[in-house]
Coordinates of C-alpha atoms in Angstrom, one line a residue:
M83 CA 13.3 4.4 13.1
T84 CA 11.4 1.7 14.9
D85 CA 8.1 0.6 13.5
P86 CA 5.5 2.8 15.3
S87 CA 3.3 -0.2 15.8
L88 CA 5.9 -1.7 18.2
Q89 CA 6.0 1.4 20.4
L90 CA 4.5 1.5 23.8
F91 CA 2.0 4.4 24.2
L92 CA 2.0 5.3 27.9
P93 CA 1.7 9.0 28.6
D94 CA 3.0 10.3 31.9
R95 CA 0.8 13.5 31.7
F96 CA -2.9 13.4 32.2
D97 CA -3.6 16.1 29.6
V98 CA -2.9 13.6 26.9
L99 CA -5.5 11.2 28.3
R100 CA -8.3 13.7 29.3
D101 CA -10.6 13.1 26.3
R102 CA -9.8 9.4 25.7
E103 CA -12.7 6.9 26.0
E104 CA -10.5 4.4 27.8
L105 CA -10.2 6.8 30.8
D106 CA -12.6 4.7 33.0
A107 CA -10.3 1.7 32.7
I108 CA -7.2 3.7 33.6
V109 CA -7.9 5.9 36.6
M110 CA -7.8 4.4 40.1
P111 CA -9.3 6.2 43.1
V112 CA -7.0 7.9 45.6
E113 CA -9.2 7.2 48.7
S114 CA -7.5 9.5 51.2
A115 CA -7.9 12.5 48.9
L116 CA -11.4 11.6 48.1
S117 CA -12.2 11.4 51.8
M118 CA -10.8 14.9 52.2
I119 CA -13.1 16.1 49.3
D120 CA -16.1 14.4 51.0
D121 CA -15.3 16.1 54.3
Q122 CA -15.1 19.5 52.6
F123 CA -18.5 19.1 50.9
N124 CA -20.1 17.8 54.0
D125 CA -18.9 20.9 55.9
L126 CA -20.3 23.3 53.3
V127 CA -23.8 22.3 54.3
N128 CA -23.1 23.4 57.9
S129 CA -21.0 26.4 57.3
G130 CA -23.3 28.1 54.8
F131 CA -20.5 29.2 52.4
G132 CA -17.9 27.6 50.2
A133 CA -14.3 26.7 50.9
M134 CA -10.8 26.6 49.3
V135 CA -8.1 23.9 49.4
I136 CA -4.4 24.5 48.6
L137 CA -3.3 21.1 47.3
R138 CA 0.4 20.6 47.5
G139 CA 1.9 17.7 45.5
S140 CA 5.1 17.0 43.7
S141 CA 5.1 17.2 39.9
G142 CA 4.0 13.9 38.5
A143 CA 2.1 12.8 41.7
G144 CA -1.2 12.8 39.9
K145 CA -2.8 16.0 41.1
T146 CA -4.4 16.8 37.7
T147 CA -5.6 13.2 37.2
F148 CA -7.2 13.2 40.6
L149 CA -8.9 16.6 40.4
D150 CA -10.1 16.0 36.8
T151 CA -11.7 12.6 37.7
V152 CA -13.3 13.2 41.0
S153 CA -16.7 13.1 39.4
M154 CA -15.9 9.5 38.2
F155 CA -15.9 8.4 41.8
R156 CA -18.3 11.0 43.2
P157 CA -21.1 11.3 40.5
D158 CA -22.9 14.0 42.5
V159 CA -20.0 16.4 42.1
Q160 CA -19.9 18.8 39.2
S161 CA -16.4 19.7 38.0
V162 CA -15.4 23.1 36.6
R163 CA -11.9 24.0 35.3
V164 CA -10.4 27.5 35.2
P165 CA -7.6 27.0 32.7
Y166 CA -4.3 28.9 32.6
G167 CA -4.7 32.2 30.8
E168 CA -8.3 32.7 31.9
S169 CA -9.0 35.3 34.6
V170 CA -10.1 33.6 37.9
N171 CA -12.4 36.6 38.6
D172 CA -14.1 36.4 35.2
A173 CA -14.5 32.6 35.4
L174 CA -16.1 32.8 38.9
E175 CA -18.4 35.7 38.0
G176 CA -19.8 33.6 35.1
L177 CA -21.0 30.9 37.5
Q178 CA -24.6 30.8 38.7
A179 CA -25.8 29.5 42.1
S180 CA -26.3 25.7 42.1
D181 CA -27.7 23.2 44.5
D182 CA -25.2 20.6 43.3
Y183 CA -21.7 20.2 44.8
R184 CA -19.3 22.0 42.6
L185 CA -15.5 21.4 42.4
I186 CA -13.6 24.3 40.8
V187 CA -10.0 23.7 39.9
I188 CA -7.6 26.6 39.3
E189 CA -5.3 25.0 36.5
G190 CA -1.9 25.8 35.2
R191 CA -0.7 28.0 38.1
E192 CA 1.3 25.5 40.1
A193 CA 4.5 27.4 40.6
L194 CA 5.5 31.1 41.2
G195 CA 7.3 31.1 37.9
R196 CA 4.0 30.5 36.1
V197 CA 1.9 33.1 38.0
A198 CA 2.6 36.7 39.0
M199 CA 2.0 38.0 42.5
S200 CA -0.6 40.4 41.3
E201 CA -2.5 37.5 39.7
I202 CA -2.3 35.5 42.9
E203 CA -3.7 38.3 45.0
E204 CA -6.4 39.2 42.5
G205 CA -7.4 35.6 42.2
L206 CA -7.6 35.0 45.9
H207 CA -9.7 38.1 46.5
A208 CA -12.1 36.9 43.7
I209 CA -12.2 33.4 45.3
N210 CA -13.0 34.9 48.8
S211 CA -15.8 37.0 47.4
F212 CA -17.2 34.2 45.3
L213 CA -17.2 31.6 48.2
R214 CA -19.2 34.0 50.4
S215 CA -21.7 34.8 47.7
P216 CA -24.9 32.7 47.0
A217 CA -23.3 31.4 43.8
G218 CA -20.3 29.9 45.7
R219 CA -22.0 28.4 48.8
S220 CA -21.9 24.8 47.4
S221 CA -18.5 25.2 45.8
L222 CA -15.1 23.9 46.7
I223 CA -12.2 25.6 45.0
V224 CA -8.9 23.8 44.7
W225 CA -5.6 25.5 43.8
P226 CA -3.0 22.8 43.1
T227 CA 0.7 23.6 43.5
N228 CA 3.9 21.7 43.1
T229 CA 6.2 24.1 45.0
D230 CA 6.5 25.0 48.7
D231 CA 7.0 28.7 47.9
L232 CA 3.7 29.1 46.1
A233 CA 1.9 27.0 48.7
E234 CA 3.2 29.3 51.4
K235 CA 2.4 32.4 49.5
L236 CA -1.1 31.2 48.8
S237 CA -1.7 30.3 52.4
S238 CA -0.2 33.6 53.7
I239 CA -2.4 35.8 51.4
A240 CA -5.5 33.6 52.0
E241 CA -5.0 34.0 55.8
E242 CA -4.9 37.8 55.4
I243 CA -7.9 37.9 53.2
G244 CA -10.3 35.4 54.7
A245 CA -8.7 34.3 58.0
S246 CA -9.3 30.7 58.8
A247 CA -12.8 30.7 57.2
L248 CA -11.4 30.7 53.6
I249 CA -9.3 27.5 54.0
G250 CA -11.5 24.4 54.4
T251 CA -8.9 21.9 55.5
D252 CA -7.6 21.7 59.1
E253 CA -4.1 22.1 57.8
I254 CA -3.4 25.2 55.8
V255 CA -1.9 23.2 52.9
Y256 CA -3.2 19.7 52.1
Q257 CA -0.4 17.3 51.1
F258 CA -1.3 15.2 48.1
D259 CA 0.8 12.1 47.6
G260 CA -1.2 10.4 44.9
P261 CA -1.7 6.6 44.6
P262 CA 0.5 4.6 46.9
R263 CA 3.6 3.0 45.4
T264 CA 2.1 -0.4 46.0
E265 CA -0.4 0.4 43.2
W266 CA 2.0 1.8 40.6
V267 CA 2.6 -1.5 38.8
T268 CA -1.1 -2.2 38.6
I269 CA -1.7 1.3 37.2
A270 CA 1.0 0.8 34.6
E271 CA -0.5 -2.6 33.6
Q272 CA -4.0 -1.2 33.4
T273 CA -3.0 1.9 31.4
T274 CA -0.8 -0.2 29.1
A275 CA -3.7 -2.6 28.4
A276 CA -6.2 0.2 27.9
L277 CA -4.1 2.2 25.5
N278 CA -2.3 -0.6 23.6
A279 CA -5.0 -3.1 22.5
G280 CA -4.9 -5.1 25.7
A281 CA -1.1 -5.6 25.8
T282 CA 0.6 -6.4 29.1
L283 CA 4.0 -5.1 30.1
S284 CA 5.5 -8.4 29.2
A285 CA 4.5 -7.8 25.6
Y286 CA 7.1 -5.0 25.7
G287 CA 9.7 -7.1 27.4
I288 CA 9.1 -5.8 31.0
S289 CA 9.0 -8.6 33.6
T290 CA 7.1 -8.3 36.9
E291 CA 10.4 -8.0 38.7
E292 CA 11.7 -5.2 36.5
A293 CA 8.4 -3.3 36.8
N294 CA 8.8 -3.5 40.6
D295 CA 12.4 -2.4 40.4
L296 CA 11.4 0.7 38.5
V297 CA 9.1 1.6 41.3
S298 CA 12.0 1.8 43.8
V299 CA 13.9 4.4 41.7
A300 CA 11.0 6.5 40.4
T301 CA 10.3 9.8 42.2
S302 CA 6.6 10.0 41.3
L303 CA 3.9 8.1 39.5
G304 CA 4.5 10.2 36.4
D305 CA 8.2 9.5 36.6
Y306 CA 7.4 5.8 36.9
L307 CA 5.2 5.7 33.9
K308 CA 7.9 7.6 31.9
R309 CA 10.5 5.0 33.0
V310 CA 8.2 2.1 32.0
R311 CA 7.5 3.6 28.6
K312 CA 11.2 4.3 27.9
R313 CA 12.2 0.8 29.0
G314 CA 9.5 -0.9 26.9
N315 CA 10.4 1.1 23.8
A316 CA 14.1 0.5 24.4
N317 CA 13.3 -3.2 24.4
T318 CA 11.4 -3.1 21.1
N319 CA 14.2 -0.9 19.6
K320 CA 16.8 -3.6 20.5
V321 CA 14.9 -6.5 18.9
S322 CA 13.9 -4.4 15.8
V323 CA 17.2 -5.7 14.4
L324 CA 14.9 -8.6 13.2
D325 CA 13.8 -6.1 10.5
A326 CA 17.2 -6.3 9.0
A327 CA 16.8 -9.9 8.0
E328 CA 13.0 -9.8 7.5
R329 CA 10.4 -9.0 10.0
C330 CA 8.5 -12.3 10.2
R331 CA 4.9 -11.6 10.7
V332 CA 3.7 -14.9 12.0
W333 CA -0.1 -15.5 11.9
T334 CA -1.5 -18.9 13.1
V335 CA -4.6 -19.8 11.2
V336 CA -6.8 -22.2 13.2
I337 CA -9.2 -24.4 11.1
A338 CA -11.0 -27.2 12.9
A339 CA -13.8 -29.6 12.3
D340 CA -14.8 -28.6 15.9
S341 CA -16.8 -25.4 15.4
D342 CA -16.2 -24.2 19.0
S343 CA -12.6 -23.2 18.3
E344 CA -13.5 -19.6 17.6
G345 CA -14.1 -19.0 21.3
D346 CA -10.7 -20.5 22.2
V347 CA -9.0 -18.3 19.7
A348 CA -10.7 -15.2 21.2
A349 CA -9.6 -16.3 24.7
L350 CA -5.9 -16.3 23.7
T351 CA -5.8 -13.0 21.8
R352 CA -6.3 -9.4 22.6
G353 CA -7.8 -6.4 20.8
G354 CA -9.5 -6.2 17.5
L355 CA -6.4 -7.3 15.6
S356 CA -6.4 -10.7 17.2
Q357 CA -2.8 -10.3 18.5
V358 CA -1.3 -13.1 20.6
D359 CA -1.5 -12.6 24.4
I360 CA 1.6 -14.4 25.7
D361 CA 0.3 -14.4 29.3
R362 CA -2.9 -16.1 28.3
L363 CA -1.0 -18.6 26.2
F364 CA 1.1 -19.6 29.2
T365 CA -1.9 -19.8 31.4
A366 CA -3.7 -22.0 29.0
T367 CA -1.1 -24.7 28.8
G368 CA 0.6 -26.8 31.4
A369 CA 3.0 -28.5 29.0
N370 CA 6.3 -29.4 30.7
A371 CA 8.1 -28.4 27.4
L372 CA 7.1 -24.8 28.1
S373 CA 8.3 -24.7 31.7
E374 CA 11.5 -22.8 30.7
M375 CA 9.5 -20.4 28.6
K376 CA 7.1 -19.6 31.4
K377 CA 10.0 -18.4 33.5
Q378 CA 10.6 -15.5 31.1
P379 CA 7.2 -14.5 29.7
E380 CA 8.5 -11.0 28.9
R381 CA 11.0 -12.4 26.5
Y382 CA 8.4 -14.3 24.5
G383 CA 5.9 -11.4 24.9
L384 CA 8.4 -9.1 23.3
L385 CA 9.0 -11.7 20.6
G386 CA 5.3 -12.0 19.9
M387 CA 5.1 -8.2 19.6
V388 CA 8.0 -8.0 17.2
L389 CA 6.7 -10.9 15.1
D390 CA 3.3 -9.4 15.0
A391 CA 2.0 -12.8 16.2
R392 CA -1.7 -13.3 15.7
I393 CA -4.2 -16.2 16.0
I394 CA -7.0 -16.2 13.4
H395 CA -10.0 -18.4 13.2
V396 CA -11.4 -19.6 9.9
D397 CA -14.9 -21.1 10.0
Q398 CA -15.8 -24.4 8.3
L399 CA -18.0 -22.9 5.5
T400 CA -15.1 -20.6 4.4
A401 CA -12.6 -23.4 4.5
L402 CA -14.8 -25.7 2.4
A403 CA -15.7 -22.9 0.0
V404 CA -12.0 -22.1 -0.6
A405 CA -11.1 -25.8 -1.2
R406 CA -14.0 -26.3 -3.6
S407 CA -13.4 -23.0 -5.5
F408 CA -9.7 -22.6 -5.5
G409 CA -8.3 -26.1 -5.0
D410 CA -6.0 -27.4 -7.7
A411 CA -6.4 -30.8 -9.5
K412 CA -4.5 -32.6 -6.8
L413 CA -6.6 -31.3 -4.0
K414 CA -9.8 -32.1 -5.8
E415 CA -8.6 -35.6 -6.6
Q416 CA -8.2 -36.1 -2.9
M417 CA -11.7 -34.6 -2.2
V418 CA -13.4 -36.8 -4.8
A419 CA -11.7 -39.9 -3.4
R420 CA -13.5 -39.1 -0.1
G421 CA -16.8 -38.4 -1.7
M422 CA -16.6 -34.7 -1.2
D423 CA -18.4 -32.0 -3.4
T424 CA -15.9 -30.1 -5.6
K425 CA -18.4 -27.7 -7.1
S426 CA -17.3 -24.1 -7.0
D427 CA -18.9 -22.0 -4.3
A428 CA -20.4 -18.7 -5.6
K429 CA -19.8 -17.1 -2.1
A430 CA -16.2 -18.1 -1.8
I431 CA -14.7 -14.7 -2.5
E432 CA -17.2 -13.0 -0.2
R433 CA -16.5 -15.5 2.6
I434 CA -12.7 -15.1 2.4
T435 CA -13.0 -11.3 2.2
T436 CA -15.4 -10.8 5.1
G437 CA -13.9 -13.5 7.3
Q438 CA -11.3 -12.9 10.0
L439 CA -8.3 -13.7 7.7
G440 CA -9.5 -11.4 4.9
L441 CA -10.3 -8.5 7.3
L442 CA -7.0 -8.7 9.2
M443 CA -4.9 -9.0 6.0
R444 CA -6.5 -5.8 4.8
G445 CA -5.6 -4.0 8.0
Q446 CA -9.2 -3.9 9.4
A447 CA -10.0 -4.7 13.0
L448 CA -12.4 -7.4 14.0
G449 CA -15.8 -6.4 15.3
T450 CA -18.0 -8.2 17.8
R451 CA -18.3 -11.9 17.1
K452 CA -21.6 -12.8 15.4
R453 CA -23.0 -16.3 15.9
G454 CA -24.2 -17.8 12.7
P455 CA -26.3 -20.9 12.3
K456 CA -24.7 -24.2 13.5
E457 CA -23.1 -26.3 10.8
G458 CA -25.2 -29.2 9.6
S459 CA -24.1 -32.8 9.6
N460 CA -23.0 -32.7 5.9
T461 CA -20.8 -29.7 6.5
K462 CA -19.2 -31.3 9.6
A463 CA -18.6 -34.5 7.6
A464 CA -17.0 -32.6 4.7
M465 CA -14.9 -30.7 7.1
K466 CA -13.5 -33.8 8.7
N467 CA -12.6 -35.1 5.3
L468 CA -10.8 -31.8 4.5
V469 CA -8.9 -32.0 7.7
D470 CA -8.0 -35.6 6.9
I471 CA -6.5 -34.4 3.6
A472 CA -4.5 -31.7 5.4
R473 CA -3.2 -34.2 7.8
S474 CA -1.1 -35.8 5.1
H475 CA -1.1 -33.2 2.3
D476 CA -1.5 -29.9 4.0
S477 CA 0.2 -28.0 1.2
L478 CA -2.8 -28.7 -1.0
P479 CA -5.5 -26.8 1.0
N480 CA -2.9 -24.2 2.1
R481 CA -2.3 -23.5 -1.6
A482 CA -6.0 -23.1 -2.1
F483 CA -6.0 -20.3 0.5
G484 CA -3.2 -18.6 -1.3
E485 CA -5.2 -18.7 -4.6
A486 CA -8.3 -17.5 -2.8
L487 CA -6.6 -14.5 -1.2
R488 CA -5.0 -13.5 -4.5
A489 CA -8.2 -13.9 -6.4
A490 CA -10.0 -11.7 -3.8
G491 CA -7.3 -9.0 -4.3
I492 CA -6.2 -9.3 -0.7
I493 CA -2.6 -10.3 -1.5
D494 CA -0.3 -9.9 -4.4
E495 CA 1.7 -13.1 -4.4
F496 CA 2.2 -16.3 -2.3
V497 CA 4.6 -19.1 -1.9
V498 CA 3.7 -22.5 -0.4
E499 CA 6.2 -24.1 2.0
K500 CA 8.7 -21.2 1.7
P501 CA 12.1 -22.2 3.3
L502 CA 13.3 -20.1 6.2
V503 CA 17.0 -20.4 7.0
G504 CA 19.0 -18.6 9.6
N505 CA 21.4 -19.1 12.5
G506 CA 21.8 -22.8 11.6
T507 CA 18.1 -23.4 11.8
K508 CA 15.9 -24.4 8.9
R509 CA 12.1 -24.1 8.9
R510 CA 9.3 -23.8 6.3
A511 CA 6.4 -21.4 6.4
D512 CA 3.1 -23.1 5.4
L513 CA 2.1 -20.2 3.3
Y514 CA 4.1 -17.0 2.7
V515 CA 2.0 -14.2 1.3
E516 CA 2.8 -10.6 0.3
R517 CA 0.6 -7.6 0.3
G518 CA 2.0 -4.2 -0.7
G519 CA 5.5 -5.4 -0.4
I520 CA 5.0 -6.6 3.2
G521 CA 5.4 -10.3 3.9
F522 CA 3.3 -12.5 6.2
H523 CA 3.9 -16.1 7.3
L524 CA 0.7 -18.0 7.7
E525 CA 0.9 -21.2 9.7
F526 CA -2.2 -23.4 9.3
M527 CA -3.4 -25.5 12.2
W528 CA -5.7 -28.1 10.6
R529 CA -7.4 -30.2 13.3
D530 CA -10.4 -32.4 13.9
A531 CA -10.9 -30.9 17.3
V532 CA -8.8 -28.3 19.1
G533 CA -8.8 -26.8 22.5
R534 CA -7.3 -23.8 24.1
A535 CA -4.2 -25.6 25.4
D536 CA -3.6 -27.2 21.9
I537 CA -3.6 -23.8 20.3
A538 CA -1.4 -22.3 22.9
N539 CA 1.2 -25.1 22.6
Y540 CA 1.2 -24.7 18.8
V541 CA 1.6 -20.9 18.8
V542 CA 4.3 -20.8 21.4
G543 CA 6.2 -23.5 19.5
K544 CA 6.0 -21.5 16.3
L545 CA 7.2 -18.4 18.0
A546 CA 10.2 -20.3 19.4
N547 CA 11.0 -21.6 15.9
Y548 CA 10.8 -18.2 14.3
G549 CA 12.8 -16.7 17.2
K550 CA 15.6 -19.2 16.5
V551 CA 15.6 -18.5 12.8
T552 CA 15.8 -14.8 13.3
G553 CA 18.5 -15.1 16.0
Y554 CA 16.5 -13.7 18.8
L555 CA 16.4 -17.0 20.6
T556 CA 19.3 -19.5 20.8

């Protein structure tokens, strides 16, 4: 079984999404159908009674999504659903007269196999009576269908019952085609990002070209989303062979004397878990060395997903507290030589526990960034000295972080400079830690000052190295 955290969550049925808070970021307006709805409600004012629309659309075209979200784009429209299994007559009798525009959707009766002829006739008689009553004068009833035989049967009976006055549209059956194909890739991208912590399709190994190719073979928007989901999950299934050797969770820890680096880290990551965003990384850097990588962002996006690649910011006060409280004799010797304070910090455990690294190691998502007071001149000077030590002896402060994480109960064990050998490639992880039997490779980026492009270059380079060790890249 593939790790569920690697799976692309991309439903092709609206029912799964109806109550999700991300809905506003997913649904796009279908302007032609909205214009039809506008025309119907405008005509109600002049006709003096309600109307009915038979909405014919293929399965997966997006009828349910459209009808369920009309009020998102037309806030003055009240939506009412008559679910399958509930009597149309009983539902309509329970509605009171209203001055607001009201859209009533007859759900779950889209094909003759789902609804008996007696129910159709009874429902249409109830609809005709309701629309002519004071309670129905501001109502538009829509009966969606995905088959021609039901559409024809509805139109035939409606014509017998209410003649042309019952059907609001000029054509007896309104053809709903859903969003145009030119928007399908955008819809898939937006839905993927909204439901998967900001991930793009490239994070699941799907290139722009491949996403467009899938449009050409899909029969409907729902079918397209299903194909995208299956392709993305097939890609993650293929590279999950990395688990056989060891799934290298690669987390880059950015520690800089420049206190502005937190914003750069946030700009290169997505979601509350600070996961690497490959598209942003490639946008942030123009390095010639990455030119070949930029030609296949989906390959590196998928690698970043499987490696659980993240970028984490550690603030100066936490870094100094860790060094002072958990540094060994060799580190403190280097600190004393530079005139640094080596007195243990009483807040060291608290800082490492509540900081980004501690929260993420414990599986907690990051909240909204909170700006603290600016570091004083003494802190900045001490931080520059610590970075200077890391420049030539990075294993010393890295070991201090291992000790701090263990002392805080966040990890069980750690190894400094753990060798990584595979496929003829040799690398070393700055700090390998284990928590609950799961391993994490922490790569520390100690810098005086660091910008977005510097971080991007560093992270992509690390991903390439780990990709070669695991055999994913050659």
